XYZ file of C-alpha atoms in Angstrom:
573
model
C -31.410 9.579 -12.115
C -30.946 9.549 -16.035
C -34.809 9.735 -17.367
C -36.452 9.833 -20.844
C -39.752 8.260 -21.912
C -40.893 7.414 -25.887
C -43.398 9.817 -26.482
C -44.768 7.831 -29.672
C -45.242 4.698 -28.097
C -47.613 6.154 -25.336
C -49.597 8.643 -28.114
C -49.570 5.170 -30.122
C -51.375 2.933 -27.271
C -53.875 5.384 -26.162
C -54.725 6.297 -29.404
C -55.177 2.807 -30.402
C -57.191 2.052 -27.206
C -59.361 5.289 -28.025
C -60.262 4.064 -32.125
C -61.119 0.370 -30.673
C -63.677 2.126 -28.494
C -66.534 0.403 -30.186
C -65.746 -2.943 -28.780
C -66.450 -5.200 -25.861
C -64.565 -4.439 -22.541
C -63.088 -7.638 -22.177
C -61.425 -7.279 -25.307
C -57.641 -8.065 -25.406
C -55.957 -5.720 -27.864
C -52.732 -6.585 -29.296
C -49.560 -4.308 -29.562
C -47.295 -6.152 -31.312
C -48.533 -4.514 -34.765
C -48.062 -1.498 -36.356
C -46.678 0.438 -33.175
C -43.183 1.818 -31.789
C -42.959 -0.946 -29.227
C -39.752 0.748 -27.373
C -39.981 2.167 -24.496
C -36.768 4.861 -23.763
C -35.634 4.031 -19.706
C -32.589 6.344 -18.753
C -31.505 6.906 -22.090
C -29.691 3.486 -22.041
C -32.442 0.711 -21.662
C -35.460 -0.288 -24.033
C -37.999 -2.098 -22.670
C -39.811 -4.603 -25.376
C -43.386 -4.100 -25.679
C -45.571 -6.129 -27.787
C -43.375 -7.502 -30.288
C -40.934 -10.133 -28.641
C -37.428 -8.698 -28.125
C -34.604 -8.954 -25.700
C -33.606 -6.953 -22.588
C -29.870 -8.114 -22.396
C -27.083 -6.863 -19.679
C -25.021 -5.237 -22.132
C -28.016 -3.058 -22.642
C -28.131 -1.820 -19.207
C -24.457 -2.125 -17.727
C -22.194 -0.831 -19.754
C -18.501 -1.155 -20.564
C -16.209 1.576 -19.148
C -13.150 2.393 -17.504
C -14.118 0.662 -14.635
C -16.523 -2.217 -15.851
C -14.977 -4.828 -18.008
C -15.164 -8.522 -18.809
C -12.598 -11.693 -17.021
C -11.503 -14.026 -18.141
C -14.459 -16.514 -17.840
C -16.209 -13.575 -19.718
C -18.143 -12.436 -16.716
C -18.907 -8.740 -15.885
C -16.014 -7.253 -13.311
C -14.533 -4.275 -11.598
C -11.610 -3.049 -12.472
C -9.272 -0.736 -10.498
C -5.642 -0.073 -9.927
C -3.513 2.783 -8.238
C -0.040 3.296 -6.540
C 0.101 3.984 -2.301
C 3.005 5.915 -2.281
C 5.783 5.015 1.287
C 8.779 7.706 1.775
C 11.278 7.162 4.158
C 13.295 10.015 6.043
C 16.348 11.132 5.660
C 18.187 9.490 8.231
C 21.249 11.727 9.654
C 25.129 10.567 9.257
C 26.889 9.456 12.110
C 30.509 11.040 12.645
C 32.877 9.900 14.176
C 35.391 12.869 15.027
C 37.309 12.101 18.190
C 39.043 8.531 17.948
C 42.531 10.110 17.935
C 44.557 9.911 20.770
C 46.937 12.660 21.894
C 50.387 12.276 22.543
C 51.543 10.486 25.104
C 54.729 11.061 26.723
C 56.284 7.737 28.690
C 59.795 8.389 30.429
C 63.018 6.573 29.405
C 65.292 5.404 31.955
C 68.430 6.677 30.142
C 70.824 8.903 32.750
C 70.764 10.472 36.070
C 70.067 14.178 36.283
C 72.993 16.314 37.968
C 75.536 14.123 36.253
C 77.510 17.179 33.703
C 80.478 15.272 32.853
C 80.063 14.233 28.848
C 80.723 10.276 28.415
C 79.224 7.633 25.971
C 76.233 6.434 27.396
C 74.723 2.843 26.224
C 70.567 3.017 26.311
C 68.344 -0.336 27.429
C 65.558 0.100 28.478
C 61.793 -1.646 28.776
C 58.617 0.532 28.755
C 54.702 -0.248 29.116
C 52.302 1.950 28.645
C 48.485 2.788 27.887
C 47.136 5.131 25.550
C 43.632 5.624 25.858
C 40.417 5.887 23.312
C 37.580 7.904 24.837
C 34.727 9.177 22.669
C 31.672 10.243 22.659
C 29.585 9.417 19.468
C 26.176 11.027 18.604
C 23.491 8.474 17.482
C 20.442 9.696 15.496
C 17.320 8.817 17.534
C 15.961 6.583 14.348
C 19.035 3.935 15.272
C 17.724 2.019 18.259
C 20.960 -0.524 17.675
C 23.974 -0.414 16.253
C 25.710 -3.482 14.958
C 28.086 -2.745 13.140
C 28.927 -0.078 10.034
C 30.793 -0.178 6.844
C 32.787 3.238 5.672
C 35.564 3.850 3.180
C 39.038 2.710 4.363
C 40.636 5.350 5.837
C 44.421 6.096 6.613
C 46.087 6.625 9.679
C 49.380 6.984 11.147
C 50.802 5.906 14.545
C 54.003 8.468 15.505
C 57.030 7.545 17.800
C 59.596 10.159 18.604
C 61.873 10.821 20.988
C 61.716 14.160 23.188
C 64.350 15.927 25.284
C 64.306 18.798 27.481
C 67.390 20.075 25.419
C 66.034 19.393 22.071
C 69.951 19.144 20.404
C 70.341 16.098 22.811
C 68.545 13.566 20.288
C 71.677 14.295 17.954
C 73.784 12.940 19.827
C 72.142 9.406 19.920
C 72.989 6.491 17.226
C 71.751 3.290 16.799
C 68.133 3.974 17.930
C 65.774 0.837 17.780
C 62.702 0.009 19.057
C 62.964 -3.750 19.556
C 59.982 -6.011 19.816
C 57.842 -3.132 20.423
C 54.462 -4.590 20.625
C 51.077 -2.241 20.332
C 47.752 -3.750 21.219
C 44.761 -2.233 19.404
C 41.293 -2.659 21.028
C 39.049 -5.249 18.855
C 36.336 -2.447 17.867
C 39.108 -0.898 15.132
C 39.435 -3.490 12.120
C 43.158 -2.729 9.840
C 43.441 -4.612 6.537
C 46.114 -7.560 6.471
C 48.513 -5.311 4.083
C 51.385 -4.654 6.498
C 53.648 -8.028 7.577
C 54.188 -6.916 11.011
C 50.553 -6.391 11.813
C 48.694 -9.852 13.077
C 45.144 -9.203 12.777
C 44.197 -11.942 14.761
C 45.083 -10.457 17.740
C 45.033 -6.727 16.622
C 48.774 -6.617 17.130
C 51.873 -4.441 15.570
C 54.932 -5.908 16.343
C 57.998 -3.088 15.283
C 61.577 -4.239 15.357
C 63.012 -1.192 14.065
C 65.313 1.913 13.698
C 64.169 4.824 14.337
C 65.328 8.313 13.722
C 66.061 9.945 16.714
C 65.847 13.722 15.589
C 62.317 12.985 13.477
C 58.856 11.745 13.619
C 58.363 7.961 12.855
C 55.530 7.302 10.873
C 53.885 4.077 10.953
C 51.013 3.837 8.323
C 47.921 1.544 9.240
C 44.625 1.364 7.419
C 41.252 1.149 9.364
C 38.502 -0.851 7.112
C 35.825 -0.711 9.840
C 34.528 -0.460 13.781
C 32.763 -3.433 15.569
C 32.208 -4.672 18.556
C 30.261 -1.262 19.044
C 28.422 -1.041 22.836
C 25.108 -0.651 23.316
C 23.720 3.117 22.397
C 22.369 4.806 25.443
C 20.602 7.975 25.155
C 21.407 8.163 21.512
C 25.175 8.432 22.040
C 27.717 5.417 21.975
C 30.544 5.865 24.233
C 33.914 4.379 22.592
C 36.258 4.224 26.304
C 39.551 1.689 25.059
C 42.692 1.454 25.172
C 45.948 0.981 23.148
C 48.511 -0.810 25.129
C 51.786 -0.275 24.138
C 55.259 -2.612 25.646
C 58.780 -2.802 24.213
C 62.150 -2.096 23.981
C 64.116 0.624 23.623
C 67.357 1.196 22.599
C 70.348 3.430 21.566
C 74.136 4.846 21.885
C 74.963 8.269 23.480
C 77.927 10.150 22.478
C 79.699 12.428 24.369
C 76.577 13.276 26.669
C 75.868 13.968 30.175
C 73.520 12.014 32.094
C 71.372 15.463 33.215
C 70.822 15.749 29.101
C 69.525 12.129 29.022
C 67.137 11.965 31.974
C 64.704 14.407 30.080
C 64.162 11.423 27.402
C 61.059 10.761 26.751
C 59.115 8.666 24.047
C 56.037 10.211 22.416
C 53.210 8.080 20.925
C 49.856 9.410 19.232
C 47.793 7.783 17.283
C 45.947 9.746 14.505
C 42.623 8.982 13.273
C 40.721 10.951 10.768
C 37.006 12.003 10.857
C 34.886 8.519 10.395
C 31.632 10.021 8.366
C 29.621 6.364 8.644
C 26.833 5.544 6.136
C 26.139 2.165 5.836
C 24.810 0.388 9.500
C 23.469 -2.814 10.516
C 21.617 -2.832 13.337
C 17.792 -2.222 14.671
C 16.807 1.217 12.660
C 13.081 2.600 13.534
C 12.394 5.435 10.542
C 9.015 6.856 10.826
C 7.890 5.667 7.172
C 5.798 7.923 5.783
C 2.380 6.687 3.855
C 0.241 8.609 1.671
C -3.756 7.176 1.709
C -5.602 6.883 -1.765
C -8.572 6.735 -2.484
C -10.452 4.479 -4.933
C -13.132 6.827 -6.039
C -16.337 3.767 -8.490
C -17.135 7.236 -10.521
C -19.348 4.609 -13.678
C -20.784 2.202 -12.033
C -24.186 0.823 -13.472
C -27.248 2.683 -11.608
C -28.422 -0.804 -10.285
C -24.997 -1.029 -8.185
C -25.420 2.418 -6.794
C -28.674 1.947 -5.896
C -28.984 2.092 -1.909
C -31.063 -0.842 -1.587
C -28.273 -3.128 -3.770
C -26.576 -5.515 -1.242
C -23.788 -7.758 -2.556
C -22.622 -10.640 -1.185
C -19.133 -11.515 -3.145
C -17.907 -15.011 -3.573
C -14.461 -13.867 -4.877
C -12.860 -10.441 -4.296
C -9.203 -10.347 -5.051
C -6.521 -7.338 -5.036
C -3.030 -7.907 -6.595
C -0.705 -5.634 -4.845
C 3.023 -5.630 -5.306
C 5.440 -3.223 -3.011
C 9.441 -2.919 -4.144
C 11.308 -2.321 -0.498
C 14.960 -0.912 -1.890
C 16.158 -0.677 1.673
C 17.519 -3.125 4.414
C 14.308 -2.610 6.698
C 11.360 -5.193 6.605
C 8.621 -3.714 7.756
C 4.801 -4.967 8.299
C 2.182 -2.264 6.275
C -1.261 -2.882 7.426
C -4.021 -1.475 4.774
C -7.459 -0.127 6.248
C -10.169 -0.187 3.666
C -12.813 2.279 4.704
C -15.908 3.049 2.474
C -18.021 6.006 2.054
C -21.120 7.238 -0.244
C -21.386 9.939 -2.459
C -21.756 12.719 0.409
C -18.805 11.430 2.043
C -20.691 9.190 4.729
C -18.628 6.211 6.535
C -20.709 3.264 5.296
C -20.413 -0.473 5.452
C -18.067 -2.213 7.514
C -14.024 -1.227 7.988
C -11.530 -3.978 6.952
C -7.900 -4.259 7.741
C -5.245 -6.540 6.245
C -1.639 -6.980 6.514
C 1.447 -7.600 4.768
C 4.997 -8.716 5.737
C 7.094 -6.740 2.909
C 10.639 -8.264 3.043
C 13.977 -5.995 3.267
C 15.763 -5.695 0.007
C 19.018 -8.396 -0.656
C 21.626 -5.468 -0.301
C 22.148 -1.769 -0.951
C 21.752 -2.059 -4.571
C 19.178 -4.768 -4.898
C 15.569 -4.477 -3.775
C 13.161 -6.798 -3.203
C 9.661 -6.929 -4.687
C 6.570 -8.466 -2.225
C 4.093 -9.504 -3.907
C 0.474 -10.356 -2.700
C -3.091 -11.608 -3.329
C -5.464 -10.225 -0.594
C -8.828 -12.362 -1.089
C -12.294 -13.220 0.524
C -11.711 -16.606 -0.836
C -8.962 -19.347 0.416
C -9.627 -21.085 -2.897
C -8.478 -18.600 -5.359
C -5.273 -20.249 -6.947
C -2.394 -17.976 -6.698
C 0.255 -16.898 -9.666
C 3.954 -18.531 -8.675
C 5.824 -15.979 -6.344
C 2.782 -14.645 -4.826
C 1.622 -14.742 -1.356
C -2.257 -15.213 -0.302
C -3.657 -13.228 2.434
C -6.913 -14.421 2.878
C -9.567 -11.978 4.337
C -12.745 -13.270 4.882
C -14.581 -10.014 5.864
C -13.506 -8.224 2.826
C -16.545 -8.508 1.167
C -17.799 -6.446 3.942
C -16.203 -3.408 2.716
C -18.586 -3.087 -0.185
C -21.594 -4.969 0.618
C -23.518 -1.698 -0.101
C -22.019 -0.143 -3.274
C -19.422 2.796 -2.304
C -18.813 6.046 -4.094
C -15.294 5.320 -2.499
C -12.613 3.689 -0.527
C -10.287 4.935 1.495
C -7.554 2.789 1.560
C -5.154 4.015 4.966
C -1.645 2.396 5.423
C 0.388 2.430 8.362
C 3.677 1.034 8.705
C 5.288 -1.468 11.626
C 9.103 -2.097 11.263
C 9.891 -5.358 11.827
C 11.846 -5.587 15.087
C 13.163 -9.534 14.634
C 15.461 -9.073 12.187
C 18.431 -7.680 11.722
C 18.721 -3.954 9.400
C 20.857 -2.569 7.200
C 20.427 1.299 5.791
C 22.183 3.438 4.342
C 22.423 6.917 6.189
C 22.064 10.280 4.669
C 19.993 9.190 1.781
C 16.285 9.333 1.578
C 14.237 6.382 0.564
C 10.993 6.526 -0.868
C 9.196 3.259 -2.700
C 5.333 2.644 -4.259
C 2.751 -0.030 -3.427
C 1.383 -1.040 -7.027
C -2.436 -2.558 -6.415
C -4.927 -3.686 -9.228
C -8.291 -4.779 -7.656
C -10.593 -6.617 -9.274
C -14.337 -7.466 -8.140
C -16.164 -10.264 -10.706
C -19.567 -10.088 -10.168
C -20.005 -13.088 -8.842
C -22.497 -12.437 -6.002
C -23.783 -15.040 -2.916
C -27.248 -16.227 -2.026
C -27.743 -13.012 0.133
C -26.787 -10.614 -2.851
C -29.600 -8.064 -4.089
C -29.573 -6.061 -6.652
C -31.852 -2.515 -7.031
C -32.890 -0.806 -9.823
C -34.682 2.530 -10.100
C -36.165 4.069 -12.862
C -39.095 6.886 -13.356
C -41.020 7.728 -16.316
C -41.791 11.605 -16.310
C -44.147 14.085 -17.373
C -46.793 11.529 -18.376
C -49.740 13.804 -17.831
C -48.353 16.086 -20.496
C -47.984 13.074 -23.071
C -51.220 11.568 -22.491
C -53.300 14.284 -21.432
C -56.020 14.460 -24.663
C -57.169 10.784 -23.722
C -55.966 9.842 -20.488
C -59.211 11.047 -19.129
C -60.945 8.426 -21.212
C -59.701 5.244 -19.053
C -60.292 4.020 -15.814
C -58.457 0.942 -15.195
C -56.124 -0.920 -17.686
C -54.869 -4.771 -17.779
C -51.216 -5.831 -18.896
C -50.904 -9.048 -20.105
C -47.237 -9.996 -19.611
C -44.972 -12.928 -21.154
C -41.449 -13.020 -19.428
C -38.827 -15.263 -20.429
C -36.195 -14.372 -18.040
C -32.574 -15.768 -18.538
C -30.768 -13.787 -15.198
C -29.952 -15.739 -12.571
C -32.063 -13.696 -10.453
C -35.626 -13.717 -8.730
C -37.232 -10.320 -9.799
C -39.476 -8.674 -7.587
C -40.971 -5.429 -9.845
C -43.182 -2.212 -8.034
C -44.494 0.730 -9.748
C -45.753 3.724 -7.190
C -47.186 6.832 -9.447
C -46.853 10.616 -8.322
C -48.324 13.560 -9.501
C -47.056 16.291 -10.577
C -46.751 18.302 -7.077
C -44.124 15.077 -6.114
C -47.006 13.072 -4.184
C -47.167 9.569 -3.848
C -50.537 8.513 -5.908
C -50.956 4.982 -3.869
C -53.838 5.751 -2.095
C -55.741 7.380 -5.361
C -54.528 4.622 -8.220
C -53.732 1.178 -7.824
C -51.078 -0.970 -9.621
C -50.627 -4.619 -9.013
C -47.375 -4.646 -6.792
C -44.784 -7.802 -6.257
C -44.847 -8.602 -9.318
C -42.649 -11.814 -8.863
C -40.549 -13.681 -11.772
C -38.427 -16.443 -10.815
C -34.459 -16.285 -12.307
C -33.250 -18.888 -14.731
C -32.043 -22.144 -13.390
C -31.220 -24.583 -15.364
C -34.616 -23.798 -17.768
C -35.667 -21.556 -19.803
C -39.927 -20.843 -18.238
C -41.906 -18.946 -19.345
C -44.149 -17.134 -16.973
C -47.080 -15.361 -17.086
C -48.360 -11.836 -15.328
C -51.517 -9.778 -15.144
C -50.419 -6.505 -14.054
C -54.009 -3.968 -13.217
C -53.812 -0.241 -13.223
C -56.981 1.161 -12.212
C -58.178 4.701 -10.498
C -59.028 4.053 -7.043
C -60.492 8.049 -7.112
C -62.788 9.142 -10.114
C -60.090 10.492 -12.449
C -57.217 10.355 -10.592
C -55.356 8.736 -13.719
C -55.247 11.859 -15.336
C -53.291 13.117 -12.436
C -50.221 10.878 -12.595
C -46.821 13.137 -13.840
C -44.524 10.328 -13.012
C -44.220 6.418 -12.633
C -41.286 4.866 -10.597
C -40.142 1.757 -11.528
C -38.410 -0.339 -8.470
C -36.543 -3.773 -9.652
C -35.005 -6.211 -7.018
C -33.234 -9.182 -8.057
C -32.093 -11.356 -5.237
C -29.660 -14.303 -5.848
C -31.353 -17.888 -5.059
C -28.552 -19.878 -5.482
C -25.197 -20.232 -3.810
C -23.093 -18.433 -6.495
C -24.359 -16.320 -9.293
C -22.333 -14.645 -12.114
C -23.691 -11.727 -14.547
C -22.354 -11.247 -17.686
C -23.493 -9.693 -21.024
C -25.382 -12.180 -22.860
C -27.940 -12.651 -20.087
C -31.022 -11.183 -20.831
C -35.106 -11.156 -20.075
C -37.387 -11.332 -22.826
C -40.914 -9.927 -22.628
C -44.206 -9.731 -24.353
C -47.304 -7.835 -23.877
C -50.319 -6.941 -24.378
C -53.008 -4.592 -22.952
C -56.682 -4.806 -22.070
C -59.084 -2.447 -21.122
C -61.816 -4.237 -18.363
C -64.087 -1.360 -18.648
C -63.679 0.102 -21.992
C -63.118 3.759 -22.269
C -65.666 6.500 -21.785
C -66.293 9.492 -24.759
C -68.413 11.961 -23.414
């Protein structure tokens, strides 16, 4: 505690007391002339004694960093910080074994152990599978998997024509595939670029030539997977098939049936690696919070005090949190106070917040919230109230801090999107602010000590036994004041049981009217010259709210006369 004490004013009033001597003891002696009438509290408060002056606010709680004025011009805490949520890196999923090998089907074109060379005319029908099997590793963050966008890819589907004696297929003409139709499986999407391709039914439909000595190429493009099945132990397994039926046909010159029974048709389709990084789905990241801490480093001494208890009528927090990713997610904030050593005090509050998922991948969404005590605080337009009515309970003794602790739910009813292989990190922006606008409950506590007295007054102190304080107090703060003084001595003592001073010295708030009132405070030795052994007076203030709803703000003040009398005169050996 801050303490200082005018040295000139006390010389000045004992040595006034001392010359006046002479006169009766019932005398009333007034200090409003011709003195320093200031006493020095803390360095930061003067006290008005004997000529009528004013004790405002401003003089004892003063504007900071962290203390300001509202709007309604009201005294208010003021703090603001960023809570910082990273999201992990969430592994891409590849896609590397979609291709299908060759497949060989037989042609029904000649009978082996025929060697006798003759044209040969080639019908026939074939129907065959081709089958998709593959395994696809899932990181463990995607519980479900929708579907996925990637960049279109090209691929090729291959027909050819095989022989045992490889100089066989030049001695076909007129090769067709005729109403050769391949059925794709519905998870593989193609764009709507190639006429014989009906992607209503994932069909190619080739009524072609074909060159009987080369590979066919048919180009397709792939512009996405659906229809995915469920993951199961973080793997997807992709079991189709392609189901091929047509027509094939040709003319064979001057070739033997053995040549022709080797013919074959190969099919493979080739796919690419598929490196997905956009998903829709159910995605579980473990979000990663950082806590903060809201450390009240200037608060006025009659906040801090322990015995201050506040009751708040309005608390409010404006806190806005940017999501630039597809997951909505519920953030629940734990506010957790402490003192100055660090001690867990007051009660813990928790509130929540439904942060919504951003519009796409390259627009995010701002949520933005008032958290409140009080359901009747208007909101600004595109803000959501969440109304806490324990909040107050977080600071109902004064902290040194608060610990404010998120933790992160994803939001499980709604469908994701994310993009893979990218980290996301985002802030929560909050700006608290605390009017002090206190309850009927509130009290307020205020310490102060005047030191070394015994050294100031020591050359007359000796000279008085008891003293009188007549006190005037106009006081304009809408609080009841309760005032004690308890002396010490040097050594740290309490002095109660050796002097006495009047204690509860009561002085009703303002309401409505601006009383007067009137106190008689006695200081008087209880033990022969025990006043000459006080080093140090403690002044304890409590103001306790009357009234529903208080406010505190600058221009309220107390205003305070005085005078002193001396019951007993003094004593001059």
């Amino acid at each position: 505690m801050r303490t200082c004490f005018n040295r000139k004013f006390l010389f000045s009033i004992t040595t006034l007391l001392a010359l006046s001597g002479t006169q009766s003891c019932d005398s009333n002696y007034d200090l409003s002339k011709d003195i320093n009438t200031d006493i020095n509290i803390g360095g930061c408060l003067y006290v008005p004694v004997g000529q009528t002056d004013t004790l405002t606010l401003s003089r004892i709680i003063e504007l900071n960093d962290e203390i300001g004025i509202d709007e309604n011009g009201n005294y208010c805490i003021d703090e603001s910080g960023t809570i910082s949520f990273n999201a992990p890196l969430v592994k891409t999923i590849i896609i590397d074994d979609i291709s299908i090998a060759p497949t060989m089907v037989k042609v029904n074109a000649g009978e082996s152990g025929s060697f006798i060379p003759i044209d040969y005319r080639i019908n026939d029908d074939v129907e065959y599978d081709m089958h998709i099997n593959s395994t696809i590793d899932i990181p463990e963050e995607v519980k479900e998997l929708h579907s996925f966008e990637i960049i279109p890819i090209d691929t090729e589907l291959n027909l050819q024509l095989d022989f045992t004696d490889k100089t066989t297929a030049s001695k076909l003409t007129d090769v067709k595939i005729n109403h050769f139709k391949i059925d794709f499986p519905d998870i593989i999407q193609f764009d709507n670029n190639n006429p014989n391709f009906d992607n209503s039914t994932n069909t190619l439909t080739l009524n072609t030539p074909i060159d009987a000595t080369a590979l066919n190429k048919v180009k397709l493009h792939i512009l996405g997977i659906k229809n995915l099945p469920k993951i199961i132990n973080n793997t997807i397994n992709l079991i189709d098939v392609i189901h091929c039926k047509g027509n094939i046909s040709a003319t064979a010159k001057n070739a033997t049936g053995d040549e022709l029974s080797s013919m074959q048709i190969m099919t493979s389709f080739v796919v690419p690696n598929i490196e997905i990084k956009k998903i829709t789905g159910k995605i579980n990241p473990e979000i990663k919070v950082d806590a903060q801490d809201i450390i009240f480093n200037d608060l006025p001494e009659l906040l801090k005090d322990k015995d201050t208890k506040i009751e708040l009528n309005r608390l409010y927090s404006k806190i806005s949190i940017e999501n630039p990713s597809g997951i909505p997610f519920i953030t629940n904030l734990n506010f957790k106070a402490f003192d100055e050593i660090g001690n867990s005090i007051n009660q813990e509050v928790d509130a929540s917040f439904n942060i919504a998922k951003a519009i796409d991948y390259t627009t995010p969404v701002t949520s933005q919230f008032i958290l409140t005590n009080n359901d009747d605080i208007v909101v600004p337009e595109g803000f959501t109230k969440v109304v806490n009515p324990e909040l107050t309970q977080i600071i109902e003794t004064v902290p040194h801090s608060v610990k404010i602790s998120p933790t992160v739910t994803i939001d499980q009813n709604q469908e994701h999107f994310y993009e893979l292989g990218v980290e996301k990190s985002t802030s929560a922006e909050y700006k608290v602010r605390i009017p002090f606008d206190f309850g009927i409950n509130s009290q307020i506590a205020y310490v102060e000590s005047f030191n070394n007295i015994q050294k100031d007054i020591s050359d007359i102190i000796d000279l008085i036994e008891e003293i009188q304080l007549d006190l005037d107090i106009q006081n304009m703060l809408p609080l009841d004041l309760v005032i004690n003084v308890t002396p010490f001595d040097i050594a740290g003592n309490k002095m109660t049981d050796r002097v006495h001073i009047d204690s509860n010295i009561k002085i009703a708030g303002f309401n409505q009217s601006a009383k007067i009132e009137s106190k008689i405070v006695n200081i008087k030795e209880i033990v022969p010259g025990a006043l000459t052994e006080v080093d140090r007076l403690e002044i304890n203030i409590k103001g306790k709210s009357s009234m529903d709803r208080i406010t505190l703000n600058p221009s309220q003040y107390v205003l305070i006369s005085l005078k002193a009398k001396l019951p007993k005169g003094i004593t001059i050996n």
